[in-house]
mmCIF file of C-alpha atoms and ligand atoms in Angstrom:
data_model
loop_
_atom_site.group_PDB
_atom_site.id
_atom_site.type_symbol
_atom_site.label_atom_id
_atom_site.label_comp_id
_atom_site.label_asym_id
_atom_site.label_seq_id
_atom_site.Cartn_x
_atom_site.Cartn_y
_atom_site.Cartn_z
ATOM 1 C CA UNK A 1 251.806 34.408 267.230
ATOM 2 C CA UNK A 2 254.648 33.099 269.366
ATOM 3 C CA UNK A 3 257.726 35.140 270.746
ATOM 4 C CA UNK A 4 261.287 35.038 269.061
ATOM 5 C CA UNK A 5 263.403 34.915 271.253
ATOM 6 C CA UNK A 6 267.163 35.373 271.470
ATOM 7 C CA UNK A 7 268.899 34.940 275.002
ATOM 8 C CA UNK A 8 272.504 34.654 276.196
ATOM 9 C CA UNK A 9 273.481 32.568 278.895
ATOM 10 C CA UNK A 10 277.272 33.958 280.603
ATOM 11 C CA UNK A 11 277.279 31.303 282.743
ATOM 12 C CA UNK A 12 280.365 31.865 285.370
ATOM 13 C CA UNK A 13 282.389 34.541 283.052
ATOM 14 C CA UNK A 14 283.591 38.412 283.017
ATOM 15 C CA UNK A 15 284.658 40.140 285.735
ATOM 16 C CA UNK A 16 282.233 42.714 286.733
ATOM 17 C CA UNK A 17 283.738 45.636 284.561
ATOM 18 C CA UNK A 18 283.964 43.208 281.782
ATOM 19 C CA UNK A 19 279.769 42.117 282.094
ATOM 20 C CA UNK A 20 278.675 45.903 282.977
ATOM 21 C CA UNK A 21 280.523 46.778 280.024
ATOM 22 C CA UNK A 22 279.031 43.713 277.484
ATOM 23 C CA UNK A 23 275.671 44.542 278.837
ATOM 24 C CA UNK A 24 276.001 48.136 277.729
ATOM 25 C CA UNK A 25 276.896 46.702 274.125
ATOM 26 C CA UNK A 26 274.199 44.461 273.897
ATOM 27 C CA UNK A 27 271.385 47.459 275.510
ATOM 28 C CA UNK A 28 272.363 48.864 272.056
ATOM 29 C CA UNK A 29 272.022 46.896 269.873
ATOM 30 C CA UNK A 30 269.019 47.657 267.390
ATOM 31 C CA UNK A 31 266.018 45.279 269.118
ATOM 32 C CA UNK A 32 262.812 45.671 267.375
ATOM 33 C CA UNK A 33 259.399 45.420 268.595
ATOM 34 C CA UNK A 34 259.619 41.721 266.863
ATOM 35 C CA UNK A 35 261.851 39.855 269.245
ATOM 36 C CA UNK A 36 262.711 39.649 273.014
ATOM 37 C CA UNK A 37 265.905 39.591 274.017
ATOM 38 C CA UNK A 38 267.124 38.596 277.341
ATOM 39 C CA UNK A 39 270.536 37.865 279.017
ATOM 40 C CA UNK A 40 271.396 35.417 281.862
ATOM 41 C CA UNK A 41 274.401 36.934 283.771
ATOM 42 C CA UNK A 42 276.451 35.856 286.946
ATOM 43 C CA UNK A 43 274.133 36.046 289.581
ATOM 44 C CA UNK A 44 276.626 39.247 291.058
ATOM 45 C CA UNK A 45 276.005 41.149 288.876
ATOM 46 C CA UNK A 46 272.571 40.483 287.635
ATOM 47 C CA UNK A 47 271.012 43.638 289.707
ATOM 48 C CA UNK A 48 274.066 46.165 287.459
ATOM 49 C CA UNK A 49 272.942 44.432 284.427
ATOM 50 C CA UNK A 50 269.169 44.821 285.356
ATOM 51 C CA UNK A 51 270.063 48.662 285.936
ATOM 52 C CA UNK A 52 271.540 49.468 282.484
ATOM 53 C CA UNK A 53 269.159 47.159 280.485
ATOM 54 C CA UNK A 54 266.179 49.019 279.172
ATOM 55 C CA UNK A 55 265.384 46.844 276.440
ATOM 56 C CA UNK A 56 266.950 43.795 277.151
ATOM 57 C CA UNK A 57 265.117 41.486 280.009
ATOM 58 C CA UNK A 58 267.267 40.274 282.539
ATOM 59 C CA UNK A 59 267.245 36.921 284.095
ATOM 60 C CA UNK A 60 269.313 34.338 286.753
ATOM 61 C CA UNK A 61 270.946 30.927 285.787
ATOM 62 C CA UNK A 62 269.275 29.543 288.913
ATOM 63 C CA UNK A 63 267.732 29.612 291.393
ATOM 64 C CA UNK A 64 266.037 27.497 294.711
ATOM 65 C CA UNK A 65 262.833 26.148 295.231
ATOM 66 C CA UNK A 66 262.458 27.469 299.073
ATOM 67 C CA UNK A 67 261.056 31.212 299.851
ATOM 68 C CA UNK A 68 263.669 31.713 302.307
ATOM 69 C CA UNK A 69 265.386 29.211 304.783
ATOM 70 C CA UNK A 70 269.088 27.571 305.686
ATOM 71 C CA UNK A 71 269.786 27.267 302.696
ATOM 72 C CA UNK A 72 273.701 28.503 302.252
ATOM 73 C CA UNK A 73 274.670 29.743 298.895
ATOM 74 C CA UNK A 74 271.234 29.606 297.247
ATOM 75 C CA UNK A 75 269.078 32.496 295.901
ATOM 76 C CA UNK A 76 265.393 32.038 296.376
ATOM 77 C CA UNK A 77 262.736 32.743 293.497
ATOM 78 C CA UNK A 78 261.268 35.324 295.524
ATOM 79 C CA UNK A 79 264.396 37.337 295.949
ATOM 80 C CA UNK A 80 264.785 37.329 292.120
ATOM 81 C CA UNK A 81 261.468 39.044 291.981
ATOM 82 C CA UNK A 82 262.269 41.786 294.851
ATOM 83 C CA UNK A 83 265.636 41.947 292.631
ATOM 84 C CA UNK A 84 263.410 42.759 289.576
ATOM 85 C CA UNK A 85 264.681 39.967 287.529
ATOM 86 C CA UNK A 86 262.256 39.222 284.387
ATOM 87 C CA UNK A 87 263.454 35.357 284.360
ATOM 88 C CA UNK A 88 265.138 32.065 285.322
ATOM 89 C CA UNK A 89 267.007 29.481 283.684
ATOM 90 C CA UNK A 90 265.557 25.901 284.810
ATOM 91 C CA UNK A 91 266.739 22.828 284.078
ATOM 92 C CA UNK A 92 270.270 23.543 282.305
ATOM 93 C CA UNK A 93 272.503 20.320 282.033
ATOM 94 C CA UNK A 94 274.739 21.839 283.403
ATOM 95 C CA UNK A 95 272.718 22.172 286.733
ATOM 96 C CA UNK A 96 271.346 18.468 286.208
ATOM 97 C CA UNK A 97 275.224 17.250 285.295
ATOM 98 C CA UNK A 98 277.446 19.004 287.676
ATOM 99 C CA UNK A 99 274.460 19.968 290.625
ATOM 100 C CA UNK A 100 272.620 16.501 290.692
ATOM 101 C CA UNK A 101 269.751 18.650 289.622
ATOM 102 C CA UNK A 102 266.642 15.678 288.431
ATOM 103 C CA UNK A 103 263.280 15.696 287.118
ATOM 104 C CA UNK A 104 261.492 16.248 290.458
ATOM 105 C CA UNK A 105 263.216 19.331 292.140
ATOM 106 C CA UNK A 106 262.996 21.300 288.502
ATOM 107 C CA UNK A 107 259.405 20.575 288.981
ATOM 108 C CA UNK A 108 259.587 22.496 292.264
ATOM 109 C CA UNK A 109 261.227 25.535 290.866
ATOM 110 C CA UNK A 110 259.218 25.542 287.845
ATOM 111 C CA UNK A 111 256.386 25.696 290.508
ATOM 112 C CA UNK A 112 258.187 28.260 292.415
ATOM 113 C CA UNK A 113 259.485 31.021 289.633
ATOM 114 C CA UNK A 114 255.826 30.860 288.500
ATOM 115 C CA UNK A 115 254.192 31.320 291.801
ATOM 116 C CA UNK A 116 256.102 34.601 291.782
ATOM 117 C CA UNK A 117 256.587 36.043 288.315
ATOM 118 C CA UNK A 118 259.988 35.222 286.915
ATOM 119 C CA UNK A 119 259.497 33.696 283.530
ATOM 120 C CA UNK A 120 260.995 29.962 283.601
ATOM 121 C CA UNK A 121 263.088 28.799 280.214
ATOM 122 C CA UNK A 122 262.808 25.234 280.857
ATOM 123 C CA UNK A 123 265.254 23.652 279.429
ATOM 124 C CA UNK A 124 265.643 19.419 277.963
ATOM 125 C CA UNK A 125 267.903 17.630 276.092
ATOM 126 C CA UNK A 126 269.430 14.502 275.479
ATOM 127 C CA UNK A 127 272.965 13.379 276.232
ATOM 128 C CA UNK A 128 275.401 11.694 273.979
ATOM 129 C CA UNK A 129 274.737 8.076 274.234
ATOM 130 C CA UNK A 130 271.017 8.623 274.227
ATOM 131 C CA UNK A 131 271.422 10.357 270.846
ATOM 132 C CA UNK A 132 273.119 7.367 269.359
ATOM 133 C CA UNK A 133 270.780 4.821 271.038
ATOM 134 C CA UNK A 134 267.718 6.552 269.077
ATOM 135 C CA UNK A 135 266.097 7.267 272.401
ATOM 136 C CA UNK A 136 265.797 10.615 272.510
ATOM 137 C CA UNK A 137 262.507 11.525 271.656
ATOM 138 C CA UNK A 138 261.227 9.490 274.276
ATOM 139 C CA UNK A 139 264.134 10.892 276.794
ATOM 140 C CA UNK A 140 263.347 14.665 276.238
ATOM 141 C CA UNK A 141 259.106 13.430 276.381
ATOM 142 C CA UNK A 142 260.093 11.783 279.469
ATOM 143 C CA UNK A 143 261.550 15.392 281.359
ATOM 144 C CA UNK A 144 258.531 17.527 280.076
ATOM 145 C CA UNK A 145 256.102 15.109 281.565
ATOM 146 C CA UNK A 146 258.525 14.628 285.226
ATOM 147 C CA UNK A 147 259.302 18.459 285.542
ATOM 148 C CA UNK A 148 256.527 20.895 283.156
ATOM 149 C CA UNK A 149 253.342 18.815 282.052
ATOM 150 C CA UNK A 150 251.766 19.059 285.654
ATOM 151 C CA UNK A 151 251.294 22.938 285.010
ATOM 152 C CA UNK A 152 247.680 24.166 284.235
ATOM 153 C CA UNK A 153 247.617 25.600 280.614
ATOM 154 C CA UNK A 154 247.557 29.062 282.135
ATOM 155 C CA UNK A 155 250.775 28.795 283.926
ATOM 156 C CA UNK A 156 252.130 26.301 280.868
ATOM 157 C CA UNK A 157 251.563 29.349 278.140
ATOM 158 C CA UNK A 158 254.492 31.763 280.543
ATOM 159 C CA UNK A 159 257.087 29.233 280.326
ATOM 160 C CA UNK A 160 259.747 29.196 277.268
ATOM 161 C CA UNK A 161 260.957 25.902 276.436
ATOM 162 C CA UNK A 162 264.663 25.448 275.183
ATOM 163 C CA UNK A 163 266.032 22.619 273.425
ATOM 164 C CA UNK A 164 269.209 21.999 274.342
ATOM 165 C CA UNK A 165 270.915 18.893 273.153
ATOM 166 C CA UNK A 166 274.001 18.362 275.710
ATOM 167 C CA UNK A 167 276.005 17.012 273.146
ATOM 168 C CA UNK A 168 275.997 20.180 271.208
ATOM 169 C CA UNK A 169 276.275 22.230 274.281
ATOM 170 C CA UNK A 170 279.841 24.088 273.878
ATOM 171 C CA UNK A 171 281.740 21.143 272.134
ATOM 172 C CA UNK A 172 281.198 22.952 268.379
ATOM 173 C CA UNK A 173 279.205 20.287 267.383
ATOM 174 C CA UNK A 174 275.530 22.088 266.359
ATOM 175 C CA UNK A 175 272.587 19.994 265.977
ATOM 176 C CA UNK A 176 271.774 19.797 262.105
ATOM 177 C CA UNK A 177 268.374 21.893 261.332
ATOM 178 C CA UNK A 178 266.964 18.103 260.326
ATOM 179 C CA UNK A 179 267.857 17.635 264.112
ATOM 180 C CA UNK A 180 266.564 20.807 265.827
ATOM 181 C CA UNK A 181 263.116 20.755 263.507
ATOM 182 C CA UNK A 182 262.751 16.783 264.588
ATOM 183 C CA UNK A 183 262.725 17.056 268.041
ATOM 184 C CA UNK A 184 261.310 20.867 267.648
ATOM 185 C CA UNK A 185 258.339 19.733 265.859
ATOM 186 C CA UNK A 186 258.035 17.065 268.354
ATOM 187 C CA UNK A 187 257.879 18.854 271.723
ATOM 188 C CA UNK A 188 255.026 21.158 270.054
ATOM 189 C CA UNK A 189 253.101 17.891 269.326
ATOM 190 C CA UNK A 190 253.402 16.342 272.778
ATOM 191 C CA UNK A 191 252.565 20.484 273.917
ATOM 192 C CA UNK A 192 249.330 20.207 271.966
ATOM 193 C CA UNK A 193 248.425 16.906 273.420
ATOM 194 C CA UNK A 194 248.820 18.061 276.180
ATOM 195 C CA UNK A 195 247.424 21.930 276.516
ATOM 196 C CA UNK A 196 245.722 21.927 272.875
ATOM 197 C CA UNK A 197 246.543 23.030 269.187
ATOM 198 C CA UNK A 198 246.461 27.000 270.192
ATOM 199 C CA UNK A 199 248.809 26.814 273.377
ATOM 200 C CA UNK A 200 251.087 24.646 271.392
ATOM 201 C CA UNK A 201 251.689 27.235 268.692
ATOM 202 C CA UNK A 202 251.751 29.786 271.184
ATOM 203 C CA UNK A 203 254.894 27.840 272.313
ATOM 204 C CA UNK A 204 258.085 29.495 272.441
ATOM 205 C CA UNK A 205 260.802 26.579 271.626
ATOM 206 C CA UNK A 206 264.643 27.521 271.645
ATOM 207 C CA UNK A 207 267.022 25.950 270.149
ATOM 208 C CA UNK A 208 270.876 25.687 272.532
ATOM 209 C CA UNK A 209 274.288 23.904 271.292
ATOM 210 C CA UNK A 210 276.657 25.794 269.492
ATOM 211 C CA UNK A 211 274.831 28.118 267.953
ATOM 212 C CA UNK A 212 276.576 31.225 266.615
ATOM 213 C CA UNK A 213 276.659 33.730 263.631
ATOM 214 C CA UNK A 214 277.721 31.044 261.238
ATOM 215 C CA UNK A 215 274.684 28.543 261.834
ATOM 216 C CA UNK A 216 272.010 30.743 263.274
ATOM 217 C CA UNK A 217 269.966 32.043 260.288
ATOM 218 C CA UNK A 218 269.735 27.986 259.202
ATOM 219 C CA UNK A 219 268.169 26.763 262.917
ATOM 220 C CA UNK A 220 266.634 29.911 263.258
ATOM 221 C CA UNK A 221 264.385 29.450 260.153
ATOM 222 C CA UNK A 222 263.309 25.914 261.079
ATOM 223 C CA UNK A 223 259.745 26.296 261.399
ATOM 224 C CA UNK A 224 259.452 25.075 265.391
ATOM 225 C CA UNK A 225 262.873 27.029 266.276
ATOM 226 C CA UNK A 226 261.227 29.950 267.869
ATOM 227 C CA UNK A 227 265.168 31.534 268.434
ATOM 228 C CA UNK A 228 268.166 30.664 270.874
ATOM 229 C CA UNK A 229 269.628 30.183 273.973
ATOM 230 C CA UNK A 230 273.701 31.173 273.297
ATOM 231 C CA UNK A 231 276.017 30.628 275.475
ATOM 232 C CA UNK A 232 279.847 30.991 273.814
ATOM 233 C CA UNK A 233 278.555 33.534 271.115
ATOM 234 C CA UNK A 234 276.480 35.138 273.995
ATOM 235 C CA UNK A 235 279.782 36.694 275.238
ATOM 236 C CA UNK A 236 280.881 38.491 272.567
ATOM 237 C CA UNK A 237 278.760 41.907 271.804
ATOM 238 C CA UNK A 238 279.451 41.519 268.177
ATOM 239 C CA UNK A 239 278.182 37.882 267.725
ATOM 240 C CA UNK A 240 275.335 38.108 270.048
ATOM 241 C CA UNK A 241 273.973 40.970 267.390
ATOM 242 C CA UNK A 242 274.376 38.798 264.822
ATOM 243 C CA UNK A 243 272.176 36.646 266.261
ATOM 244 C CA UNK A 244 269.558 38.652 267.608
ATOM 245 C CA UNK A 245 269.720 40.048 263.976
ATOM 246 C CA UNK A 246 269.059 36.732 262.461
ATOM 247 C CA UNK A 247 266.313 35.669 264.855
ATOM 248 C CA UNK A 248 264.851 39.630 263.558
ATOM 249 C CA UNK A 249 265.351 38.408 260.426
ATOM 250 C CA UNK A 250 263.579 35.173 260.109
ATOM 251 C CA UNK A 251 260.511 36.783 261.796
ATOM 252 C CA UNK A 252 260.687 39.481 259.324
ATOM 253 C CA UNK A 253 260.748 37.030 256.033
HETATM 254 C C1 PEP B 301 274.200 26.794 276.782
HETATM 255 O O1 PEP B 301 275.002 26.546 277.670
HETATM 256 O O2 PEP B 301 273.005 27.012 277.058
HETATM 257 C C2 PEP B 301 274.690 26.806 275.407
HETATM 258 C C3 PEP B 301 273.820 26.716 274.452
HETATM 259 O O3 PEP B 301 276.057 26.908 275.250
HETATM 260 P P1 PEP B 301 276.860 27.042 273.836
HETATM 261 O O4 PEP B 301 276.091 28.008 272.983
HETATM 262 O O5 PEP B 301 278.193 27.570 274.238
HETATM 263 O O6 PEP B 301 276.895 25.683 273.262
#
């Protein structure tokens, strides 16, 4: 059976006191044996998080391709490791949008977080305009097979996909659960094309875009939503329990 998975994404937010302090929270919060939970901090202050966390898995927003090298500002996949991080964000569109970020050099650190370790969440999603063109099967398709589908089915099974449409991405405006399931159910089909029935199911799929306590138990109970990746309602201790309650709760039904 696959993973549920609820995970919070801080982006650049809190001041150090205030992230030590919502980590503590969310290290409380009742997590059964049921569902991972991780959190994506500020890269600062990933190692404190790491450090109070003892069941919540820790991960980075990003991180580069290269080992080591002139490479100002970046954080390599190996250090992550040596840092004891559990995972890495790949792929946001916020990296692709704002960081030029394409197809071919998420490939490279898809390679690279694997080749040492760190879990990747991959994720895809369509903007705007390809939404309203009808494209976007083919669109999201399109990044799996540039930047995942190259990976042997052993490496494929220890990456978590996340569905992330970037029009619902902090705008308030949450994919419908026709919407999630759609392209939900579709990824797992092109997955089993690709790496068979069995890997396929074995397929952790988030869903990303406004989610919060209001809308969760509805997207979480789609059949291919395998849980979330939260970023607004990650930042509150209160919310993100609601969710990871939900996620518990649709496993548990
Ligand atoms: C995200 O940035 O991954 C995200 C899903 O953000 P929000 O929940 O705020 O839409």
């Amino acid at each position: 059976m696959r993973s549920k998975i609820v995970a919070g994404n801080w982006k650049m937010n809190l001041s150090q006191t205030e992230a030590k302090a919502l980590c503590k929270e969310v290290n409380k919060l009742n997590i059964g044996s049921e569902i991972e939970v991780y959190i994506f901090p500020p890269m600062l202050y990933a190692s404190d998080c790491k450090a109070i966390s003892t069941r919540v898995k820790v991960g980075a927003q990003n991180a580069h391709p290269k080992d080591q090298g002139a490479f100002t500002g970046e954080v390599s996949m190996w250090q992550l490791k040596e840092a004891g991080m559990d995972a890495v964000l790949i792929g946001h569109s916020e990296r692709r949008e704002y960081f030029q970020e394409d197809n071919a050099l998420l490939k490279q650190k898809l390679d690279s977080a694997l080749a040492h370790g760190i879990r990747p969440f991959f994720c895809c999603g369509e903007p705007l305009g390809i939404r309203q063109d009808n494209s976007f099967l083919s669109y999201v398709k399109n990044q799996l097979e540039e930047s995942v589908f190259h990976l042997s089915a052993a490496e494929f099974e220890k990456v978590v996909l996340a569905y992330e449409p970037i029009w619902a991405i902090g705008t308030g405006q949450t994919a419908s659960t026709e919407q999630a399931e759609e392209m939900h159910a579709a990824i797992r089909s092109w997955v089993g094309e690709k790496y068979g029935k069995e890997t396929a199911e074995k397929t952790s799929i988030l869903y990303g875009g406004s989610c919060n306590p209001s809308n969760a138990q509805a997207l979480f109970a789609c059949e291919n939503v395998d849980g979330g990746l939260i970023g607004g309602a990650s930042l509150k201790a209160a919310d993100f329990s609601v969710l990871v309650a939900e996620g518990t709760w649709t496993i548990l039904n």
